[in-house]
Amino acid sequence: MDLAVIGAGHVGLVTSACFAQMGHRVIGVDKEHKVTQLREVDLGLYEPGLEEMVRRQQKEGRLIFTSSIGEAVKASQVIFITVGTPSNPDGSADVSSVEEVAQLIARHLEEYRLIVEKSTVPVRTGEWLKRTLRLYNTRGVEFDVASVPEFLREGSAIKDFLHPDRVVLGVESPRAERLLRELFGPLGAPLVVTDIRSAELIKHASNCFLAMKISYINTIASIAEKVGADVDLIARGVGLDHRIGQEFLQAGIGYGGSCFPKDVAAFIRITEELGYDFRLLKEVEEINRGQRLRLVRKVKEALWVLRNKEVAVLGLAFKPNTDDIRDSPSIGVVQLLVAEGARVRATDPVAIKNARQVLGESVRFCQDPYEAAEGAHALVIVTDWDEYKDLDLARLKAVMAIPVIVDGRNVLEPQVVRAAGFEYYGVGR
Ligand code: UGA
């Protein structure tokens, strides 16, 4: 099939590359400077396997990039909208890019097209999309709108796209359903066919449920700490009940990234506008905010005074396998430490470049954990990168000023760390 994907961010690039690999002809669309970067430099983001996949599909001629929406609309049967929907200051989603793209698509419509929203959008965006497409499509060309929310995670995006747990098809016409079944059927996942509003709600309801699970286990962690229990064992005991499930029960410093914080805030706003006070989600947000403060309090308890202490921070990305630092709990932790007068020595396998733009000269960036640990009074693990799971403890101890480890993601074995001569502080254990 001929497809257009408008917006070459994380979701857009993964969608483009995966559809191309599945044999479709894909035109990726973005602003001129982004297209130049994509063609001549790099993808502008780190996602395992994606750069190679995009380059291979470009070389084989199934994937091209352009800044011309007109060209893409003309050539493609199905048009995916994958532009960003960042937060407004009040937490609501800024859908102006979706509206702008809808106008442009409408102006270029010459024959039937299916327009699919894949960006995370407030419920009823589909209706606005339809209205905009109708108003600006002065030739009265036929079209359909659909909602196919994306559930991929950064860091495992290709696998998530190609092997999803389910594909939600929010449609309003048999024609749209047929086209989407043809596209997504080969993935072999259960297809959940719904109306557009339900599809839109499924996306927010899913992300907010996962955020709720994380805040729930983080609260259990605080309780476990008070009574001397171990949250990791509790999570296992709870999660093996298949009705609950083991995933997203990893206690730590809370969720971050470009999705959960934004989507929880947006869903609270959407439901407020509908006259519902979603107190449960407000609490989820509040608990999450508190996790960063709790971690810094632990460092303070271990060192008594933070002023002029050297603190090694391991991990800057909001999670492993990405260089994304948007709403990263780690950045928040670093800022809190710096505000307390600590001298932070931070490291990350791939996110230093992005972190430097936010943190500037307030911290010293180091090549690896051992350089960060030199002269440190505490080593704080904030992102659960694999390489932080088997640190050479003897080597760390030899270079640190005093042997204190605060493990914000419970990646180390407390007994092993203590046996190596460290004071160990985890989350809820
Ligand atoms: C999330 C969802 O998992 C995807 O399904 C969704 O498509 C995506 O948002 C989106 O809306 O675009 P993502 O933000 O890439 O994906 O990352 P997650 O793996 O969900 O992690 C989010 C945050 O939760 C990270 O900071 C992670 O460290 C934290 N987390 C995750 C925990 O603290 N504990 C856990 O048990 C799991």
XYZ file of C-alpha atoms and ligand atoms in Angstrom:
466
model
C 0.000 0.000 0.000
C 1.107 3.623 -0.409
C 1.348 5.336 2.949
C 2.228 8.763 4.298
C 3.412 9.343 7.851
C 3.329 12.987 8.880
C 5.667 13.819 11.763
C 9.097 12.164 11.926
C 9.485 11.924 15.690
C 9.786 8.693 17.627
C 6.392 7.236 16.690
C 6.530 8.578 13.136
C 9.946 7.169 12.300
C 9.206 3.774 13.816
C 5.861 3.621 11.992
C 7.494 4.607 8.681
C 10.401 2.188 8.951
C 8.278 -0.764 10.119
C 5.625 -0.328 7.422
C 8.387 -0.034 4.821
C 9.940 -3.243 6.122
C 6.522 -4.890 5.814
C 6.704 -4.087 2.087
C 4.665 -0.874 1.854
C 5.845 2.285 0.107
C 6.123 5.005 2.740
C 6.593 8.756 2.498
C 7.720 10.342 5.755
C 6.887 14.034 6.070
C 8.320 16.677 8.340
C 9.575 20.261 8.323
C 12.371 21.120 5.862
C 15.173 21.289 8.463
C 14.142 17.956 9.974
C 14.058 16.301 6.553
C 17.529 17.677 5.768
C 18.784 16.300 9.077
C 17.174 12.911 8.352
C 18.686 12.750 4.899
C 22.158 14.071 5.679
C 22.926 13.575 9.370
C 20.936 11.267 11.632
C 17.477 10.542 13.011
C 17.886 13.071 15.806
C 17.024 10.426 18.411
C 18.396 7.183 19.791
C 16.320 4.032 19.373
C 18.046 0.645 19.158
C 18.028 -0.683 15.570
C 16.058 2.207 14.085
C 18.820 4.079 12.256
C 19.895 0.896 10.415
C 16.289 0.018 9.602
C 15.510 3.474 8.209
C 18.691 3.521 6.111
C 18.016 0.042 4.734
C 14.449 0.938 3.742
C 15.646 4.193 2.143
C 18.265 2.292 0.178
C 15.738 -0.261 -1.007
C 13.501 2.576 -2.158
C 10.492 1.862 0.049
C 10.976 4.860 2.345
C 11.517 8.469 1.336
C 11.330 11.728 3.277
C 9.872 14.986 2.066
C 8.721 18.292 3.492
C 5.835 18.443 1.045
C 2.518 17.292 2.514
C 0.994 17.835 -0.930
C 3.312 15.273 -2.497
C 2.569 12.791 0.301
C -1.220 13.234 0.153
C -1.218 12.818 -3.611
C 0.744 9.576 -3.495
C -0.759 7.823 -0.448
C -3.978 5.945 0.218
C -3.599 6.096 3.980
C -2.150 9.098 5.845
C -0.959 8.739 9.433
C -0.675 11.797 11.660
C 2.158 11.308 14.160
C 2.980 14.878 15.115
C 3.715 15.897 18.696
C 1.017 16.891 21.181
C 3.026 18.558 23.958
C 1.581 19.833 27.235
C 0.110 23.306 27.591
C 0.985 25.090 30.856
C -2.360 23.907 32.339
C -1.577 20.249 31.536
C -3.940 19.969 28.572
C -2.579 18.638 25.267
C -1.534 21.187 22.664
C -3.158 19.841 19.494
C -2.219 22.778 17.273
C 0.161 20.666 15.160
C -2.617 18.139 14.513
C -4.932 20.946 13.408
C -2.278 22.501 11.173
C -1.578 19.159 9.493
C -5.299 18.490 9.041
C -5.698 21.830 7.233
C -2.797 21.059 4.928
C -4.054 17.561 4.147
C -7.523 18.980 3.383
C -6.159 21.531 0.943
C -4.366 18.800 -1.014
C -7.137 16.187 -1.119
C -7.935 15.137 -4.681
C -9.417 11.681 -4.164
C -10.503 9.444 -1.269
C -7.986 9.203 1.553
C -8.045 7.570 4.980
C -6.561 9.873 7.613
C -5.439 8.094 10.769
C -4.603 9.801 14.058
C -1.748 8.039 15.817
C -0.555 10.926 18.006
C -1.833 10.727 21.590
C -4.815 13.065 21.535
C -7.740 14.023 23.772
C -10.976 12.128 23.217
C -13.088 13.790 20.485
C -10.044 14.929 18.501
C -11.373 12.676 15.728
C -14.450 14.876 15.478
C -12.359 18.039 15.250
C -10.197 16.364 12.672
C -13.223 15.485 10.572
C -14.638 18.985 10.843
C -11.314 20.580 9.861
C -10.872 18.216 6.929
C -14.384 18.994 5.756
C -14.062 22.780 6.108
C -10.740 23.197 4.327
C -11.395 20.555 1.688
C -13.228 22.938 -0.589
C -13.566 20.438 -3.428
C -15.684 18.179 -1.221
C -13.430 15.145 -1.706
C -14.464 12.025 0.197
C -12.345 10.920 3.162
C -12.454 8.882 6.361
C -10.905 9.516 9.734
C -9.711 6.735 12.046
C -7.865 6.434 15.324
C -5.154 3.806 15.724
C -3.383 4.603 19.004
C 0.241 3.576 19.300
C 1.474 1.611 22.309
C 5.186 1.350 21.531
C 7.744 2.112 24.220
C 10.956 4.005 23.614
C 13.900 1.641 23.736
C 11.916 -1.345 22.424
C 9.885 0.534 19.842
C 10.508 -1.691 16.809
C 9.616 -4.882 18.634
C 6.557 -3.232 20.196
C 5.367 -1.998 16.792
C 5.887 -5.295 14.981
C 4.679 -7.545 17.848
C 1.970 -5.598 19.659
C -0.287 -7.107 22.343
C -3.237 -5.715 20.413
C -4.047 -3.232 17.684
C -6.941 -0.861 18.322
C -8.784 0.268 15.199
C -11.131 3.166 15.888
C -13.195 3.453 12.720
C -16.465 4.810 11.389
C -16.797 3.158 8.008
C -16.393 -0.356 6.553
C -13.977 1.084 4.001
C -11.662 2.460 6.692
C -11.894 -0.810 8.625
C -11.007 -2.833 5.533
C -7.940 -0.706 4.750
C -6.694 -0.873 8.339
C -7.303 -4.621 8.640
C -5.246 -5.054 5.486
C -2.429 -2.974 6.981
C -2.379 -4.281 10.545
C -3.769 -7.815 10.063
C -0.342 -9.249 9.066
C 1.043 -8.329 12.510
C -0.991 -11.248 13.846
C -2.124 -9.403 16.991
C -5.737 -9.301 18.213
C -7.564 -6.462 16.467
C -9.933 -4.472 18.684
C -12.340 -2.657 16.400
C -14.097 0.270 18.093
C -15.599 3.652 17.418
C -13.127 6.546 17.267
C -13.879 7.999 20.718
C -13.343 4.653 22.436
C -10.042 4.192 20.614
C -8.907 7.626 21.784
C -9.904 6.800 25.357
C -8.166 3.411 25.241
C -4.843 5.184 24.734
C -5.178 7.544 27.697
C -6.771 4.856 29.872
C -3.868 2.460 29.145
C -1.038 4.903 29.846
C -2.730 6.205 32.988
C -3.353 2.664 34.252
C 0.344 1.834 33.859
C 1.312 5.082 35.616
C -1.120 4.151 38.391
C 0.519 0.733 38.766
C 3.911 2.401 39.198
C 2.644 4.886 41.792
C 0.863 2.051 43.578
C 3.999 -0.060 43.935
C 6.013 3.023 44.922
C 3.541 3.608 47.743
C 3.864 -0.036 48.809
C 7.650 0.540 48.770
C 7.307 3.407 51.252
C 5.197 1.183 53.511
C 7.688 -1.690 53.156
C 10.491 0.644 54.217
C 8.643 1.570 57.377
C 8.226 -2.054 58.490
C 11.445 -3.532 57.086
C 9.852 -5.552 54.264
C 11.127 -5.924 50.683
C 9.047 -4.348 47.902
C 10.673 -6.449 45.174
C 9.479 -9.636 46.877
C 6.073 -8.067 47.429
C 5.855 -7.096 43.735
C 6.670 -10.659 42.762
C 4.135 -12.111 45.165
C 1.469 -9.699 43.955
C 2.353 -9.746 40.259
C 2.253 -13.503 39.814
C -1.516 -13.217 40.147
C -2.235 -13.122 36.421
C -5.103 -10.696 37.034
C -2.505 -8.178 38.230
C 0.571 -9.103 36.164
C 4.234 -8.593 36.992
C 5.037 -5.786 34.605
C 5.159 -2.144 35.672
C 5.513 -3.118 39.303
C 9.156 -2.074 39.539
C 9.491 0.365 42.417
C 11.937 3.219 41.952
C 12.133 6.961 41.606
C 8.920 7.190 39.639
C 7.914 7.397 36.007
C 9.153 10.028 33.572
C 9.519 10.498 29.844
C 7.477 12.224 27.211
C 4.325 10.148 27.729
C 3.176 9.197 31.230
C 3.612 12.604 32.914
C 2.033 14.379 29.937
C -0.788 11.887 29.467
C -1.746 11.715 33.147
C -1.902 15.531 33.262
C -3.877 15.665 30.010
C -6.367 12.998 31.113
C -6.986 14.874 34.367
C -7.693 18.025 32.312
C -9.902 16.232 29.785
C -12.025 14.657 32.493
C -12.195 17.983 34.362
C -13.630 19.566 31.228
C -16.191 16.761 31.164
C -17.156 17.659 34.735
C -15.350 14.778 36.444
C -12.778 15.193 39.190
C -10.304 12.318 38.575
C -8.891 12.323 42.113
C -7.324 8.895 41.671
C -5.074 10.189 38.879
C -4.229 13.366 40.778
C -2.916 11.163 43.575
C -0.926 9.089 41.056
C 0.743 12.327 39.924
C 1.389 13.489 43.486
C 2.970 10.178 44.537
C 5.171 10.270 41.454
C 6.389 13.789 42.205
C 7.254 12.703 45.750
C 9.537 9.850 44.646
C 12.337 12.171 43.496
C 12.261 14.088 46.764
C 12.331 10.823 48.726
C 15.450 9.684 46.901
C 17.284 12.937 47.569
C 16.215 12.716 51.220
C 17.871 9.283 51.352
C 21.147 10.688 50.040
C 20.888 13.425 52.639
C 20.198 10.953 55.427
C 23.260 8.966 54.401
C 25.575 12.002 54.218
C 23.952 14.226 56.876
C 24.911 17.409 54.985
C 24.851 17.651 51.184
C 26.650 20.957 50.814
C 30.038 20.469 49.097
C 29.639 16.692 48.926
C 30.603 14.972 45.677
C 27.672 12.873 44.443
C 28.012 10.499 41.498
C 24.753 10.156 39.550
C 24.434 7.130 37.268
C 21.892 7.593 34.506
C 20.310 10.709 33.006
C 17.819 9.247 30.505
C 14.256 8.694 31.776
C 14.803 4.966 31.244
C 17.410 2.678 29.656
C 18.029 2.332 25.904
C 17.102 5.890 25.057
C 18.807 9.271 25.090
C 15.489 10.925 25.941
C 15.656 13.131 29.024
C 12.204 14.675 28.737
C 10.704 14.754 32.233
C 13.452 12.415 33.332
C 13.315 11.739 37.075
C 17.099 11.777 36.939
C 17.267 15.399 35.793
C 14.913 16.306 38.644
C 17.109 14.450 41.139
C 20.270 16.162 39.848
C 18.618 19.577 40.116
C 17.506 18.881 43.685
C 21.005 17.721 44.650
C 22.591 20.804 43.089
C 20.059 23.032 44.870
C 21.184 21.442 48.156
C 24.774 22.444 47.379
C 26.085 19.015 46.317
C 28.660 18.769 43.529
C 27.197 16.331 41.020
C 29.303 14.116 38.758
C 26.851 12.595 36.284
C 27.154 9.909 33.642
C 24.955 8.111 31.119
C 25.786 5.808 28.196
C 23.962 7.974 25.606
C 22.076 10.894 27.156
C 24.908 13.246 28.172
C 24.553 15.417 25.079
C 20.862 16.055 25.760
C 21.374 16.446 29.510
C 24.089 19.039 28.982
C 21.581 21.273 27.203
C 19.368 21.318 30.296
C 21.886 21.102 33.125
C 24.657 23.152 31.506
C 27.713 23.681 33.679
C 25.913 22.952 36.949
C 27.215 19.370 36.925
C 30.342 17.634 35.753
C 29.723 15.012 33.056
C 31.795 11.828 33.211
C 32.551 9.060 30.711
C 31.494 6.131 32.886
C 30.479 5.149 36.439
C 34.087 4.787 37.589
C 35.068 8.273 36.531
C 31.870 9.614 38.128
C 32.679 7.771 41.353
C 36.134 9.332 41.748
C 36.189 11.118 45.096
C 32.408 10.691 45.526
C 30.736 10.565 48.927
C 27.725 8.755 47.485
C 26.892 6.965 44.272
C 23.252 7.281 43.232
C 21.742 5.008 40.580
C 18.798 6.679 38.867
C 18.404 4.947 35.482
C 18.341 1.142 35.312
C 20.794 0.726 32.417
C 22.068 -2.885 32.146
C 25.655 -1.714 32.596
C 24.803 -0.437 36.076
C 23.585 -3.875 37.158
C 27.013 -5.492 37.291
C 29.288 -2.704 38.481
C 32.787 -3.613 39.652
C 32.178 -2.833 43.319
C 35.805 -3.204 44.405
C 36.866 -0.729 41.729
C 34.181 1.729 42.816
C 35.109 1.425 46.478
C 38.748 2.062 45.665
C 37.999 5.419 44.002
C 35.149 6.739 46.187
C 35.741 9.022 49.175
C 33.313 6.998 51.303
C 31.411 3.832 50.307
C 27.730 4.805 50.085
C 25.356 3.596 47.366
C 21.790 4.858 46.953
C 20.014 2.634 44.463
C 16.999 4.471 43.080
C 15.972 1.552 40.842
C 16.783 -1.469 43.018
C 19.171 -2.826 40.395
C 21.808 -4.107 42.837
C 21.642 -6.971 45.336
C 21.756 -5.367 48.802
C 23.607 -8.320 50.386
C 26.282 -8.309 47.691
C 26.780 -4.542 47.949
C 26.954 -4.662 51.757
C 29.356 -7.595 51.639
C 31.611 -5.477 49.423
C 31.821 -2.929 52.229
C 29.227 -0.371 51.176
C 26.356 1.233 53.006
C 23.346 0.449 50.789
C 20.017 2.288 50.480
C 17.377 1.010 48.040
C 13.707 1.810 47.455
C 11.377 -0.148 49.722
C 13.819 -2.877 50.714
C 4.897 4.489 27.489
C 4.009 3.252 27.360
O 4.596 2.142 28.045
C 3.775 2.880 25.893
O 2.873 1.792 25.806
C 3.192 4.097 25.155
O 3.027 3.843 23.778
C 4.134 5.281 25.321
O 4.311 5.559 26.728
C 3.524 6.465 24.618
O 2.434 6.889 25.012
O 4.071 6.916 23.624
P 7.535 4.965 27.349
O 7.208 6.303 27.885
O 8.423 4.855 26.172
O 6.183 4.164 26.960
O 8.255 4.134 28.508
P 7.833 3.061 29.612
O 8.644 1.859 29.396
O 6.393 2.890 29.723
O 8.388 3.776 30.940
C 7.839 4.995 31.415
C 8.445 5.373 32.750
O 7.987 4.490 33.779
C 9.986 5.286 32.784
O 10.480 6.409 33.478
C 10.253 4.002 33.539
O 11.473 4.014 34.209
C 9.089 4.008 34.526
N 8.746 2.659 35.048
C 8.301 1.691 34.218
C 8.855 2.420 36.411
O 9.243 3.290 37.216
N 8.505 1.175 36.882
C 8.055 0.196 36.062
O 7.750 -0.909 36.563
C 7.957 0.455 34.697
